[in-house]
Coordinates of C-alpha atoms in Angstrom, one line a residue:
M1 CA -220.0 -37.5 -187.6
K2 CA -217.3 -39.8 -188.7
R3 CA -215.0 -38.6 -185.9
I4 CA -217.7 -39.2 -183.3
T5 CA -218.5 -42.6 -184.8
A6 CA -214.9 -43.6 -184.8
L7 CA -214.4 -42.4 -181.2
T8 CA -217.5 -44.3 -180.1
A9 CA -216.3 -47.4 -181.8
C10 CA -212.9 -47.0 -180.1
L11 CA -214.5 -46.7 -176.7
M12 CA -216.8 -49.7 -177.3
S13 CA -213.7 -51.7 -178.4
L14 CA -211.9 -50.7 -175.2
C15 CA -214.9 -51.6 -173.0
T16 CA -215.2 -55.0 -174.7
L17 CA -211.5 -55.6 -174.1
A18 CA -211.8 -54.6 -170.5
S19 CA -214.8 -56.8 -170.0
S20 CA -213.1 -59.8 -171.6
Q21 CA -210.1 -59.3 -169.4
T22 CA -212.1 -59.7 -166.3
K23 CA -213.4 -63.1 -167.3
T24 CA -211.4 -66.0 -166.1
G25 CA -212.0 -68.5 -168.8
L26 CA -212.7 -71.2 -166.2
H27 CA -215.3 -73.8 -166.9
L28 CA -216.2 -77.4 -166.2
L29 CA -213.6 -79.6 -167.9
K30 CA -214.3 -83.0 -166.6
Q31 CA -216.4 -85.0 -164.1
H32 CA -214.8 -87.9 -162.2
K33 CA -217.3 -90.5 -161.0
I34 CA -216.8 -92.3 -157.7
N35 CA -218.7 -95.6 -157.4
S36 CA -219.8 -95.4 -153.8
D37 CA -222.6 -93.6 -151.9
G38 CA -222.7 -91.4 -148.8
G39 CA -222.3 -87.8 -147.7
W40 CA -219.1 -85.8 -148.1
D41 CA -217.3 -82.7 -146.7
Y42 CA -213.8 -81.5 -147.5
I43 CA -211.6 -82.4 -150.5
S44 CA -207.8 -82.0 -150.5
I45 CA -205.0 -82.1 -153.1
D46 CA -201.7 -83.8 -152.5
P47 CA -199.6 -82.0 -155.3
V48 CA -196.4 -84.1 -154.5
H49 CA -198.0 -87.5 -155.2
Q50 CA -200.6 -85.9 -157.6
R51 CA -203.6 -87.3 -155.7
I52 CA -207.1 -86.1 -154.9
Y53 CA -208.5 -87.1 -151.5
V54 CA -212.2 -86.9 -151.0
S55 CA -214.1 -87.3 -147.7
H56 CA -216.9 -89.7 -148.2
A57 CA -219.1 -91.0 -145.3
T58 CA -217.0 -93.8 -143.8
Q59 CA -214.0 -93.7 -146.1
V60 CA -211.7 -91.4 -148.1
N61 CA -211.5 -91.9 -151.8
I62 CA -208.2 -91.3 -153.6
L63 CA -208.0 -90.3 -157.2
N64 CA -205.2 -89.4 -159.7
T65 CA -205.2 -85.7 -160.3
L66 CA -204.1 -86.1 -163.9
T67 CA -206.5 -88.7 -165.0
G68 CA -209.3 -88.8 -162.3
D69 CA -208.8 -92.5 -162.1
S70 CA -209.5 -94.2 -158.7
V71 CA -206.3 -95.1 -157.0
S72 CA -207.2 -96.4 -153.5
F73 CA -209.3 -95.6 -150.5
V74 CA -208.9 -95.3 -146.8
P75 CA -211.5 -97.3 -144.8
N76 CA -213.1 -96.8 -141.3
T77 CA -213.1 -93.0 -141.3
T78 CA -216.7 -92.7 -140.0
G79 CA -218.0 -89.2 -140.1
V80 CA -215.0 -88.1 -142.0
H81 CA -214.5 -84.3 -142.6
G82 CA -211.0 -83.2 -143.5
I83 CA -207.7 -84.5 -144.9
T84 CA -204.3 -82.8 -144.7
F85 CA -200.7 -83.7 -145.7
A86 CA -197.5 -83.4 -143.6
T87 CA -195.4 -83.7 -146.7
P88 CA -191.9 -83.6 -144.9
F89 CA -193.1 -86.7 -143.0
D90 CA -194.8 -88.4 -146.0
K91 CA -198.0 -88.7 -143.9
G92 CA -201.6 -87.9 -144.3
Y93 CA -204.1 -87.1 -141.6
I94 CA -207.8 -87.6 -141.6
S95 CA -210.4 -86.2 -139.1
N96 CA -213.1 -88.7 -138.2
G97 CA -216.0 -86.7 -136.8
K98 CA -218.0 -89.6 -135.3
L99 CA -215.0 -91.4 -133.9
A100 CA -213.3 -88.5 -132.3
T101 CA -210.0 -89.6 -133.9
C102 CA -207.5 -88.8 -136.6
T103 CA -206.3 -91.5 -138.9
V104 CA -202.7 -91.3 -139.9
I105 CA -201.7 -92.8 -143.3
D106 CA -198.6 -93.4 -145.3
L107 CA -198.8 -91.1 -148.4
S108 CA -196.8 -93.6 -150.5
N109 CA -199.0 -96.7 -150.0
Y110 CA -202.1 -95.3 -148.3
K111 CA -201.7 -97.8 -145.4
V112 CA -203.1 -96.8 -142.0
L113 CA -200.3 -96.1 -139.5
K114 CA -202.2 -95.0 -136.4
Q115 CA -205.5 -93.7 -134.9
I116 CA -205.1 -90.7 -132.7
P117 CA -207.7 -89.7 -130.1
V118 CA -208.5 -86.0 -130.3
G119 CA -211.5 -83.8 -129.3
Q120 CA -215.2 -84.3 -130.0
N121 CA -216.3 -84.1 -133.6
P122 CA -213.0 -83.3 -135.3
D123 CA -213.8 -81.3 -138.4
A124 CA -211.4 -79.0 -140.3
I125 CA -207.7 -80.0 -140.3
F126 CA -204.4 -78.7 -141.7
Y127 CA -200.7 -78.9 -141.6
D128 CA -198.9 -75.8 -140.3
D129 CA -195.7 -75.4 -142.2
F130 CA -194.4 -72.9 -139.6
S131 CA -194.7 -75.1 -136.4
K132 CA -194.6 -78.3 -138.4
N133 CA -197.7 -79.5 -136.5
I134 CA -201.1 -80.8 -137.4
I135 CA -204.0 -78.6 -136.3
V136 CA -207.3 -80.3 -135.7
F137 CA -210.4 -78.2 -135.0
N138 CA -212.9 -80.0 -132.8
G139 CA -216.5 -78.7 -133.4
R140 CA -218.4 -80.2 -130.5
S141 CA -215.6 -79.6 -127.8
A142 CA -214.9 -76.1 -129.1
N143 CA -211.1 -76.5 -129.2
A144 CA -208.1 -77.4 -131.3
S145 CA -205.9 -80.5 -130.9
I146 CA -202.2 -80.0 -131.8
I147 CA -200.5 -83.1 -133.1
N148 CA -196.8 -83.5 -133.4
P149 CA -196.3 -85.6 -136.7
V150 CA -192.9 -86.8 -135.4
N151 CA -194.5 -89.1 -132.8
D152 CA -198.2 -88.6 -133.7
K153 CA -199.2 -87.5 -130.3
V154 CA -201.4 -84.6 -129.1
I155 CA -199.0 -82.1 -127.5
A156 CA -201.6 -79.3 -126.7
T157 CA -205.3 -78.5 -126.7
V158 CA -206.3 -74.9 -127.4
D159 CA -209.6 -73.7 -126.0
L160 CA -211.2 -71.6 -128.7
G161 CA -214.4 -70.5 -126.9
G162 CA -216.7 -71.3 -129.8
K163 CA -217.4 -73.9 -132.5
P164 CA -214.5 -73.9 -135.0
E165 CA -214.8 -74.3 -138.7
A166 CA -211.9 -73.9 -141.2
G167 CA -208.5 -72.6 -140.3
V168 CA -205.3 -71.3 -141.9
S169 CA -201.8 -70.3 -141.0
D170 CA -199.9 -67.1 -142.0
G171 CA -196.7 -69.1 -142.2
K172 CA -195.1 -66.8 -139.6
G173 CA -196.5 -68.2 -136.3
T174 CA -200.2 -67.3 -136.2
I175 CA -203.1 -69.7 -136.7
F176 CA -206.6 -68.3 -137.7
V177 CA -209.8 -70.1 -137.4
N178 CA -213.5 -69.2 -138.0
L179 CA -215.9 -69.6 -135.0
E180 CA -219.2 -70.4 -136.6
D181 CA -221.4 -69.7 -133.5
K182 CA -219.6 -66.5 -132.5
N183 CA -219.4 -64.8 -136.0
E184 CA -215.7 -64.2 -135.5
I185 CA -212.2 -65.2 -136.4
V186 CA -209.8 -66.2 -133.6
A187 CA -206.0 -66.0 -133.9
F188 CA -203.6 -68.0 -131.7
D189 CA -199.9 -68.4 -131.5
A190 CA -198.6 -71.5 -133.3
K191 CA -195.9 -72.1 -130.7
T192 CA -197.3 -71.1 -127.3
F193 CA -201.0 -71.8 -128.3
K194 CA -202.1 -68.7 -126.6
I195 CA -205.0 -66.7 -128.0
K196 CA -203.8 -63.5 -129.7
H197 CA -206.9 -61.9 -131.2
H198 CA -210.6 -62.1 -131.6
Y199 CA -211.7 -60.5 -135.0
K200 CA -215.5 -59.9 -134.8
L201 CA -217.3 -59.9 -138.1
S202 CA -219.6 -56.9 -138.3
K203 CA -222.1 -58.5 -140.8
G204 CA -220.8 -61.9 -141.7
E205 CA -222.9 -64.7 -140.1
E206 CA -221.8 -68.3 -139.4
P207 CA -218.5 -68.2 -141.1
S208 CA -217.3 -71.5 -142.5
G209 CA -214.6 -71.6 -145.2
L210 CA -211.4 -69.6 -144.6
A211 CA -208.4 -68.8 -146.9
I212 CA -205.4 -66.5 -146.7
D213 CA -203.3 -64.5 -149.0
R214 CA -200.0 -64.6 -147.1
M215 CA -198.1 -62.0 -149.1
N216 CA -200.6 -59.3 -148.5
S217 CA -201.9 -60.6 -145.1
R218 CA -205.5 -60.9 -146.2
L219 CA -208.1 -63.3 -144.9
F220 CA -211.1 -64.5 -146.9
T221 CA -214.0 -65.9 -145.0
V222 CA -217.3 -67.1 -146.5
C223 CA -220.6 -66.7 -144.5
S224 CA -224.0 -68.2 -144.5
N225 CA -225.6 -64.8 -145.3
K226 CA -224.1 -64.9 -148.8
I227 CA -221.1 -62.6 -148.2
M228 CA -217.4 -63.0 -148.4
V229 CA -215.5 -60.8 -145.9
V230 CA -211.9 -59.8 -146.6
L231 CA -209.9 -58.8 -143.5
N232 CA -206.5 -57.6 -142.7
A233 CA -204.9 -60.6 -140.9
K234 CA -202.7 -58.4 -138.8
T235 CA -205.4 -56.0 -137.5
G236 CA -208.7 -57.7 -138.2
K237 CA -209.9 -54.6 -140.1
E238 CA -212.5 -55.4 -142.7
I239 CA -211.3 -54.5 -146.1
A240 CA -214.3 -55.6 -148.3
M241 CA -217.6 -57.4 -148.2
L242 CA -218.6 -59.1 -151.4
P243 CA -221.7 -61.0 -152.5
I244 CA -221.4 -64.7 -153.2
G245 CA -223.7 -67.6 -153.9
D246 CA -225.8 -69.4 -151.4
G247 CA -224.7 -72.3 -149.3
S248 CA -220.9 -71.7 -149.5
D249 CA -218.8 -74.0 -147.2
G250 CA -215.4 -73.5 -148.8
V251 CA -213.1 -70.8 -150.1
A252 CA -209.6 -71.0 -151.6
F253 CA -207.1 -68.4 -152.7
D254 CA -204.7 -69.0 -155.6
P255 CA -201.7 -66.6 -155.2
A256 CA -200.5 -67.3 -158.7
V257 CA -203.5 -65.6 -160.3
Q258 CA -204.6 -63.5 -157.3
L259 CA -208.1 -65.0 -157.3
A260 CA -210.3 -66.2 -154.4
Y261 CA -213.0 -68.8 -155.2
S262 CA -216.1 -69.5 -153.1
S263 CA -217.8 -72.8 -153.7
N264 CA -221.5 -72.4 -153.3
G265 CA -224.0 -75.2 -152.7
D266 CA -226.5 -73.4 -155.1
G267 CA -224.4 -74.6 -158.0
T268 CA -222.1 -71.7 -158.6
M269 CA -218.6 -70.7 -157.9
T270 CA -218.0 -67.0 -157.1
V271 CA -214.6 -65.6 -158.3
V272 CA -213.2 -62.6 -156.5
K273 CA -210.1 -60.8 -158.0
E274 CA -207.6 -59.2 -155.7
F275 CA -206.5 -56.1 -157.7
S276 CA -204.5 -54.8 -154.8
A277 CA -204.3 -55.3 -151.0
S278 CA -207.2 -52.8 -150.7
R279 CA -209.3 -53.6 -153.8
F280 CA -211.3 -56.8 -154.3
E281 CA -214.1 -57.3 -156.8
V282 CA -216.4 -60.1 -157.9
I283 CA -215.6 -60.7 -161.5
E284 CA -217.5 -63.9 -162.3
N285 CA -220.0 -66.4 -161.1
I286 CA -219.2 -69.8 -162.8
K287 CA -221.8 -72.5 -163.1
T288 CA -220.9 -75.7 -161.3
A289 CA -223.6 -78.1 -159.9
P290 CA -225.9 -78.0 -156.9
G291 CA -224.3 -79.4 -153.8
A292 CA -220.7 -78.5 -154.8
R293 CA -220.1 -76.5 -151.6
T294 CA -216.4 -77.4 -150.9
L295 CA -213.3 -77.2 -153.1
A296 CA -209.6 -77.5 -153.4
I297 CA -207.0 -76.1 -155.8
D298 CA -204.2 -78.1 -157.4
P299 CA -201.3 -75.7 -157.2
R300 CA -199.6 -77.4 -160.2
S301 CA -202.4 -77.2 -162.7
H302 CA -204.5 -74.5 -160.9
H303 CA -207.5 -76.6 -161.6
I304 CA -210.3 -76.6 -159.0
F305 CA -211.9 -79.8 -157.7
M306 CA -215.4 -79.9 -156.1
P307 CA -217.3 -83.0 -154.8
T308 CA -221.1 -83.3 -155.4
A309 CA -223.9 -85.7 -156.3
D310 CA -227.4 -85.4 -157.9
F311 CA -230.4 -84.8 -155.6
S312 CA -234.0 -85.7 -155.9
A313 CA -236.8 -83.1 -155.6
V314 CA -237.8 -82.2 -152.1
A315 CA -240.9 -84.3 -151.3
T316 CA -241.7 -82.9 -147.8
V317 CA -241.4 -79.3 -146.6
G318 CA -238.5 -79.0 -144.1
K319 CA -236.6 -82.1 -145.2
R320 CA -233.4 -82.1 -147.2
P321 CA -233.3 -83.3 -150.8
Q322 CA -232.2 -87.0 -151.0
R323 CA -229.0 -87.9 -152.8
V324 CA -229.5 -90.0 -155.9
P325 CA -227.5 -93.2 -155.5
Q326 CA -224.4 -93.8 -157.8
T327 CA -224.1 -90.1 -158.8
F328 CA -221.2 -89.0 -156.5
R329 CA -218.5 -87.3 -158.6
I330 CA -215.8 -84.7 -158.6
L331 CA -216.0 -81.7 -160.8
E332 CA -212.8 -80.4 -162.3
I333 CA -212.9 -76.8 -163.3
G334 CA -210.1 -75.2 -165.3
K335 CA -209.2 -73.5 -168.6

């Protein structure tokens, strides 16, 4: 009996250890209040200048990543969606959905340098470190505007054949973007701008957020039917389908810890562990706050930042909850 008891205790200890090892230790560290009202979309981190950029209705709020203090803001960005940084040029680019433009700013002093006309309803935007271009995805015109940051001019327009959402680069010459209305990922050449692949999602619906593990060539796309699909970026083969929370509009991959994070509007963040290039598992669902549906990772601290606000109860069936004034804030998740 003693031998059996000891063995059982040993196994229980090992199980407890294994269980504790799968937990991330991530939790809500701080909340950074922003004293203005309005809707929001993407949030981006400039690790060089240690700044948080938050899209917010008609402006972009800028905070210090270390303290959360307000630093400045960029005005006249009506319908703002995304922010990206062309670090070698010390410039930032902001997509203004209702203006069909991109605002160019100086990252050192936040001054506006230029307004660039692009497609209709510019949404997601990012800097491609391979081609050294800015990629702007235009939702209403179903295309991508390619901006050369040397002269801040549109040098090409890529017809995508569907409504684009988030995009990423593999760093080797291929751009990937979700097509929300086609349930697929399109890949195009970063130099010739020619379409290379159409990766149809077998079960994923209305894909929005997209992230990439460049080392293992894995794409992570989050879908409206509460699944994350992991694909081989080279072939489009679906590697895994994982359950996530409801209302996800963002996903990010941290290569330092091999974790993918899905920010869910239902008030959770789903954490997926990449154990290998062929094995992915949900290891935790972390409580955040309702409405926190987009996110960004600070590559220095590995903290995760998510914008949200409080909401009133739904008064009428079919209508969205109303934001409570003066509650807009940034959640900071870390260890």
